[in-house]
Amino acid sequence: MTYIPLSRCAALAAQARTFTRPHRIAQPAMGAVELAHRLLNLPVDERRQHVAALDDAELLAVMVALDVHAGSAYELWRDTPSGFAEDVLGLVLDNELRAVLDVVADPDARRIAARVPMPDNHTVAAVLLAWTALVSSPFGEGSRVAVSFAQYRATAASVWRILARFIDNAEIPGRLDMTRFAWWADPVEGPQHLMAFAVWNTTPDGMSGLHHYVAVVADADRIADPAMRATMTYLADGTYGPSRLVALGGTLDEPEEWFPLYESCDQVTTLATVR
């Protein structure tokens, strides 16, 4: 994955956070609060057009207001993971990848299976981890934890290397522990706040205490271990409120029996074509 320059939205979000940290407490102007409220209530495409038309000072004021009142400078993208990927992370997406990403914000799609060819499979997983950790849930109270789920540690490491690149390139907050695959909030936001973590070779019992999560399964079509499949099914059966399970398959030659696991659920399926 190549270096991605710092985007305008990412730079302003990073600046907005400095206004709301201890000793830099800001009181947002009423006009900025009202504008933020209007933007959040616009359809996604119209909102993104308005955001692009704002000058830096206006957009910064809106982000400060959202950071103060909603707890995140990234709230403008709370219902559009693809918009977050493009505007904040600076990625270039095609329509298929936009569909896979944005279905995760659909209130009626809680169990999602999508075939995304490599290398986009791991990139999509990393985008969803970052988006989940940085925005509030539009379908439930409180924040969610992002879970990176894979059969092999090597798969988790690949996804988290991309996540680390996003965090560095976009100046995203938090402390990333690549040894234990854990992403913690900034100390000023509470040292016990875990934003994301990775699991592999786990059992349903090991995930029994998880709630308010988005579990992103990378290389889901490679998972053959019965315990891992049982855990993935356990997560799918337990999704409610803001929780989601996103199973991403990434190969051309693997059997498709993992899709029937979600026959009764909402799905997005992309064609496995060579890019």
GROMACS .gro file of C-alpha atoms in nm:
model
  275
    1MET     CA    1   0.000   0.000   0.000
    2THR     CA    2   0.149   0.330  -0.106
    3TYR     CA    3   0.170   0.651   0.094
    4ILE     CA    4  -0.152   0.855   0.092
    5PRO     CA    5  -0.111   1.230   0.145
    6LEU     CA    6  -0.293   1.393   0.435
    7SER     CA    7  -0.640   1.490   0.317
    8ARG     CA    8  -0.801   1.826   0.391
    9CYS     CA    9  -1.071   1.671   0.607
   10ALA     CA   10  -0.821   1.462   0.803
   11ALA     CA   11  -0.600   1.764   0.868
   12LEU     CA   12  -0.892   1.975   0.991
   13ALA     CA   13  -1.025   1.692   1.209
   14ALA     CA   14  -0.683   1.658   1.372
   15GLN     CA   15  -0.677   2.032   1.431
   16ALA     CA   16  -1.032   2.029   1.570
   17ARG     CA   17  -0.934   1.775   1.833
   18THR     CA   18  -0.668   2.010   1.972
   19PHE     CA   19  -0.942   2.264   2.052
   20THR     CA   20  -1.130   2.022   2.276
   21ARG     CA   21  -0.850   1.858   2.471
   22PRO     CA   22  -0.769   1.963   2.830
   23HIS     CA   23  -0.641   2.322   2.859
   24ARG     CA   24  -0.774   2.395   2.510
   25ILE     CA   25  -1.144   2.390   2.589
   26ALA     CA   26  -1.344   2.558   2.315
   27GLN     CA   27  -1.702   2.684   2.324
   28PRO     CA   28  -1.837   2.635   1.970
   29ALA     CA   29  -2.015   2.928   1.814
   30MET     CA   30  -2.392   2.888   1.789
   31GLY     CA   31  -2.375   2.928   1.413
   32ALA     CA   32  -2.130   2.637   1.385
   33VAL     CA   33  -2.352   2.418   1.605
   34GLU     CA   34  -2.657   2.496   1.392
   35LEU     CA   35  -2.464   2.431   1.070
   36ALA     CA   36  -2.338   2.098   1.206
   37HIS     CA   37  -2.694   1.999   1.294
   38ARG     CA   38  -2.818   2.090   0.945
   39LEU     CA   39  -2.537   1.896   0.778
   40LEU     CA   40  -2.601   1.581   0.982
   41ASN     CA   41  -2.964   1.585   0.872
   42LEU     CA   42  -2.885   1.610   0.502
   43PRO     CA   43  -2.868   1.305   0.272
   44VAL     CA   44  -2.513   1.175   0.248
   45ASP     CA   45  -2.437   1.290  -0.108
   46GLU     CA   46  -2.580   1.636  -0.046
   47ARG     CA   47  -2.392   1.663   0.284
   48ARG     CA   48  -2.061   1.575   0.123
   49GLN     CA   49  -2.119   1.838  -0.145
   50HIS     CA   50  -2.185   2.101   0.121
   51VAL     CA   51  -1.877   1.993   0.317
   52ALA     CA   52  -1.660   2.021   0.007
   53ALA     CA   53  -1.793   2.373  -0.054
   54LEU     CA   54  -1.715   2.499   0.299
   55ASP     CA   55  -1.395   2.691   0.348
   56ASP     CA   56  -1.140   2.560   0.597
   57ALA     CA   57  -1.249   2.793   0.880
   58GLU     CA   58  -1.616   2.694   0.849
   59LEU     CA   59  -1.543   2.323   0.831
   60LEU     CA   60  -1.304   2.345   1.127
   61ALA     CA   61  -1.571   2.519   1.334
   62VAL     CA   62  -1.823   2.246   1.247
   63MET     CA   63  -1.576   1.972   1.342
   64VAL     CA   64  -1.501   2.143   1.674
   65ALA     CA   65  -1.875   2.162   1.747
   66LEU     CA   66  -1.920   1.793   1.664
   67ASP     CA   67  -1.619   1.693   1.873
   68VAL     CA   68  -1.763   1.880   2.172
   69HIS     CA   69  -2.124   1.769   2.140
   70ALA     CA   70  -2.094   1.424   1.978
   71GLY     CA   71  -1.749   1.319   2.097
   72SER     CA   72  -1.598   1.283   1.750
   73ALA     CA   73  -1.462   1.522   1.490
   74TYR     CA   74  -1.553   1.262   1.227
   75GLU     CA   75  -1.932   1.263   1.283
   76LEU     CA   76  -2.000   1.404   0.936
   77TRP     CA   77  -1.923   1.052   0.807
   78ARG     CA   78  -2.111   0.854   1.074
   79ASP     CA   79  -2.346   0.701   0.814
   80THR     CA   80  -2.109   0.670   0.518
   81PRO     CA   81  -1.798   0.453   0.556
   82SER     CA   82  -1.716   0.508   0.190
   83GLY     CA   83  -1.730   0.886   0.236
   84PHE     CA   84  -1.500   0.848   0.537
   85ALA     CA   85  -1.260   0.641   0.327
   86GLU     CA   86  -1.253   0.897   0.045
   87ASP     CA   87  -1.273   1.228   0.233
   88VAL     CA   88  -1.068   1.144   0.543
   89LEU     CA   89  -0.843   0.853   0.447
   90GLY     CA   90  -0.791   0.979   0.092
   91LEU     CA   91  -0.872   0.649  -0.084
   92VAL     CA   92  -1.008   0.616  -0.436
   93LEU     CA   93  -1.300   0.371  -0.449
   94ASP     CA   94  -1.509   0.215  -0.722
   95ASN     CA   95  -1.886   0.165  -0.696
   96GLU     CA   96  -1.855  -0.198  -0.580
   97LEU     CA   97  -1.635  -0.106  -0.286
   98ARG     CA   98  -1.861   0.186  -0.196
   99ALA     CA   99  -2.158  -0.053  -0.185
  100VAL     CA  100  -1.976  -0.300   0.039
  101LEU     CA  101  -1.864  -0.027   0.279
  102ASP     CA  102  -2.189   0.165   0.300
  103VAL     CA  103  -2.412  -0.134   0.364
  104VAL     CA  104  -2.247  -0.157   0.706
  105ALA     CA  105  -2.423   0.170   0.796
  106ASP     CA  106  -2.760   0.037   0.677
  107PRO     CA  107  -2.987  -0.005   0.984
  108ASP     CA  108  -3.145  -0.317   0.831
  109ALA     CA  109  -2.821  -0.497   0.737
  110ARG     CA  110  -2.658  -0.644   1.043
  111ARG     CA  111  -2.503  -0.957   0.892
  112ILE     CA  112  -2.317  -0.891   0.570
  113ALA     CA  113  -2.126  -1.127   0.341
  114ALA     CA  114  -1.931  -0.976   0.053
  115ARG     CA  115  -1.677  -1.112  -0.193
  116VAL     CA  116  -1.400  -0.855  -0.228
  117PRO     CA  117  -1.092  -0.966  -0.426
  118MET     CA  118  -0.744  -0.914  -0.288
  119PRO     CA  119  -0.584  -0.676  -0.208
  120ASP     CA  120  -0.904  -0.475  -0.153
  121ASN     CA  121  -1.025  -0.736   0.098
  122HIS     CA  122  -0.782  -0.628   0.370
  123THR     CA  123  -0.810  -0.259   0.281
  124VAL     CA  124  -1.189  -0.267   0.321
  125ALA     CA  125  -1.146  -0.444   0.655
  126ALA     CA  126  -0.905  -0.175   0.778
  127VAL     CA  127  -1.137   0.105   0.663
  128LEU     CA  128  -1.428  -0.047   0.855
  129LEU     CA  129  -1.216  -0.082   1.168
  130ALA     CA  130  -1.113   0.285   1.153
  131TRP     CA  131  -1.464   0.410   1.075
  132THR     CA  132  -1.623   0.202   1.351
  133ALA     CA  133  -1.376   0.324   1.611
  134LEU     CA  134  -1.400   0.693   1.522
  135VAL     CA  135  -1.771   0.764   1.475
  136SER     CA  136  -2.066   0.714   1.703
  137SER     CA  137  -2.330   0.460   1.614
  138PRO     CA  138  -2.622   0.611   1.419
  139PHE     CA  139  -2.845   0.320   1.532
  140GLY     CA  140  -2.781   0.300   1.906
  141GLU     CA  141  -2.649   0.481   2.207
  142GLY     CA  142  -2.281   0.484   2.291
  143SER     CA  143  -1.968   0.392   2.102
  144ARG     CA  144  -1.889   0.059   1.941
  145VAL     CA  145  -1.577  -0.152   1.951
  146ALA     CA  146  -1.423  -0.271   1.625
  147VAL     CA  147  -1.320  -0.636   1.610
  148SER     CA  148  -1.075  -0.769   1.353
  149PHE     CA  149  -1.159  -1.139   1.311
  150ALA     CA  150  -0.940  -1.383   1.116
  151GLN     CA  151  -0.838  -1.746   1.126
  152TYR     CA  152  -0.466  -1.672   1.102
  153ARG     CA  153  -0.248  -1.422   1.282
  154ALA     CA  154  -0.083  -1.335   0.949
  155THR     CA  155  -0.420  -1.215   0.814
  156ALA     CA  156  -0.477  -1.000   1.121
  157ALA     CA  157  -0.125  -0.857   1.089
  158SER     CA  158  -0.188  -0.763   0.725
  159VAL     CA  159  -0.512  -0.581   0.807
  160TRP     CA  160  -0.356  -0.401   1.102
  161ARG     CA  161  -0.056  -0.286   0.900
  162ILE     CA  162  -0.299  -0.111   0.667
  163LEU     CA  163  -0.485   0.032   0.967
  164ALA     CA  164  -0.156   0.162   1.106
  165ARG     CA  165  -0.083   0.331   0.774
  166PHE     CA  166  -0.425   0.498   0.783
  167ILE     CA  167  -0.366   0.619   1.139
  168ASP     CA  168  -0.026   0.765   1.046
  169ASN     CA  169  -0.129   0.917   0.713
  170ALA     CA  170  -0.456   1.071   0.835
  171GLU     CA  171  -0.329   1.174   1.182
  172ILE     CA  172  -0.603   0.968   1.343
  173PRO     CA  173  -0.616   0.971   1.725
  174GLY     CA  174  -0.536   0.685   1.958
  175ARG     CA  175  -0.251   0.452   2.050
  176LEU     CA  176  -0.198   0.143   1.836
  177ASP     CA  177  -0.034  -0.163   1.991
  178MET     CA  178   0.082  -0.377   1.699
  179THR     CA  179   0.220  -0.645   1.931
  180ARG     CA  180  -0.113  -0.725   2.094
  181PHE     CA  181  -0.328  -0.586   1.809
  182ALA     CA  182  -0.516  -0.336   2.022
  183TRP     CA  183  -0.612   0.025   1.949
  184TRP     CA  184  -0.666   0.242   2.256
  185ALA     CA  185  -0.818   0.587   2.281
  186ASP     CA  186  -0.598   0.882   2.369
  187PRO     CA  187  -0.520   0.892   2.744
  188VAL     CA  188  -0.717   1.214   2.786
  189GLU     CA  189  -1.026   1.028   2.665
  190GLY     CA  190  -0.978   0.747   2.917
  191PRO     CA  191  -0.697   0.490   2.915
  192GLN     CA  192  -0.943   0.202   2.949
  193HIS     CA  193  -1.132   0.289   2.630
  194LEU     CA  194  -1.052   0.015   2.378
  195MET     CA  195  -1.138   0.124   2.024
  196ALA     CA  196  -1.045  -0.194   1.835
  197PHE     CA  197  -0.880  -0.531   1.886
  198ALA     CA  198  -0.800  -0.844   1.684
  199VAL     CA  199  -0.887  -1.207   1.753
  200TRP     CA  200  -0.795  -1.534   1.582
  201ASN     CA  201  -0.831  -1.903   1.669
  202THR     CA  202  -1.103  -1.817   1.919
  203THR     CA  203  -1.421  -1.994   2.035
  204PRO     CA  204  -1.776  -1.867   2.093
  205ASP     CA  205  -1.713  -1.861   2.469
  206GLY     CA  206  -1.423  -1.624   2.412
  207MET     CA  207  -1.658  -1.369   2.249
  208SER     CA  208  -1.954  -1.412   2.482
  209GLY     CA  209  -1.909  -1.077   2.658
  210LEU     CA  210  -1.895  -0.871   2.339
  211HIS     CA  211  -2.170  -0.615   2.272
  212HIS     CA  212  -2.205  -0.302   2.060
  213TYR     CA  213  -1.947  -0.416   1.807
  214VAL     CA  214  -1.864  -0.432   1.439
  215ALA     CA  215  -1.679  -0.756   1.373
  216VAL     CA  216  -1.493  -0.752   1.042
  217VAL     CA  217  -1.392  -1.096   0.918
  218ALA     CA  218  -1.104  -1.079   0.670
  219ASP     CA  219  -1.059  -1.374   0.429
  220ALA     CA  220  -1.383  -1.526   0.561
  221ASP     CA  221  -1.396  -1.782   0.281
  222ARG     CA  222  -1.069  -1.933   0.407
  223ILE     CA  223  -1.205  -2.012   0.753
  224ALA     CA  224  -1.239  -2.390   0.772
  225ASP     CA  225  -1.182  -2.455   1.141
  226PRO     CA  226  -1.513  -2.565   1.299
  227ALA     CA  227  -1.457  -2.360   1.617
  228MET     CA  228  -1.386  -2.045   1.416
  229ARG     CA  229  -1.693  -2.100   1.200
  230ALA     CA  230  -1.899  -2.154   1.514
  231THR     CA  231  -1.765  -1.827   1.654
  232MET     CA  232  -1.848  -1.640   1.334
  233THR     CA  233  -2.201  -1.785   1.341
  234TYR     CA  234  -2.229  -1.693   1.710
  235LEU     CA  235  -2.142  -1.332   1.631
  236ALA     CA  236  -2.387  -1.327   1.339
  237ASP     CA  237  -2.668  -1.463   1.553
  238GLY     CA  238  -2.596  -1.214   1.831
  239THR     CA  239  -2.599  -0.891   1.631
  240TYR     CA  240  -2.847  -0.631   1.753
  241GLY     CA  241  -2.880  -0.254   1.768
  242PRO     CA  242  -2.557  -0.099   1.641
  243SER     CA  243  -2.371  -0.431   1.611
  244ARG     CA  244  -2.268  -0.572   1.274
  245LEU     CA  245  -2.085  -0.875   1.136
  246VAL     CA  246  -1.910  -0.819   0.802
  247ALA     CA  247  -1.765  -1.132   0.641
  248LEU     CA  248  -1.527  -1.050   0.354
  249GLY     CA  249  -1.422  -1.325   0.115
  250GLY     CA  250  -1.122  -1.252  -0.098
  251THR     CA  251  -1.029  -1.538  -0.332
  252LEU     CA  252  -1.139  -1.668  -0.669
  253ASP     CA  253  -1.101  -2.042  -0.615
  254GLU     CA  254  -1.234  -2.103  -0.264
  255PRO     CA  255  -1.568  -2.283  -0.229
  256GLU     CA  256  -1.872  -2.065  -0.164
  257GLU     CA  257  -2.027  -2.262   0.121
  258TRP     CA  258  -1.962  -1.976   0.364
  259PHE     CA  259  -2.229  -1.764   0.194
  260PRO     CA  260  -2.517  -1.996   0.299
  261LEU     CA  261  -2.428  -1.915   0.661
  262TYR     CA  262  -2.601  -1.583   0.597
  263GLU     CA  263  -2.887  -1.689   0.367
  264SER     CA  264  -3.144  -1.552   0.608
  265CYS     CA  265  -2.955  -1.225   0.649
  266ASP     CA  266  -2.886  -0.915   0.447
  267GLN     CA  267  -2.594  -0.961   0.208
  268VAL     CA  268  -2.381  -0.771  -0.034
  269THR     CA  269  -2.201  -0.983  -0.290
  270THR     CA  270  -1.946  -0.844  -0.535
  271LEU     CA  271  -1.817  -1.037  -0.832
  272ALA     CA  272  -1.476  -1.191  -0.779
  273THR     CA  273  -1.295  -1.041  -1.074
  274VAL     CA  274  -0.931  -0.969  -1.119
  275ARG     CA  275  -0.860  -0.598  -1.080
   0.00000   0.00000   0.00000
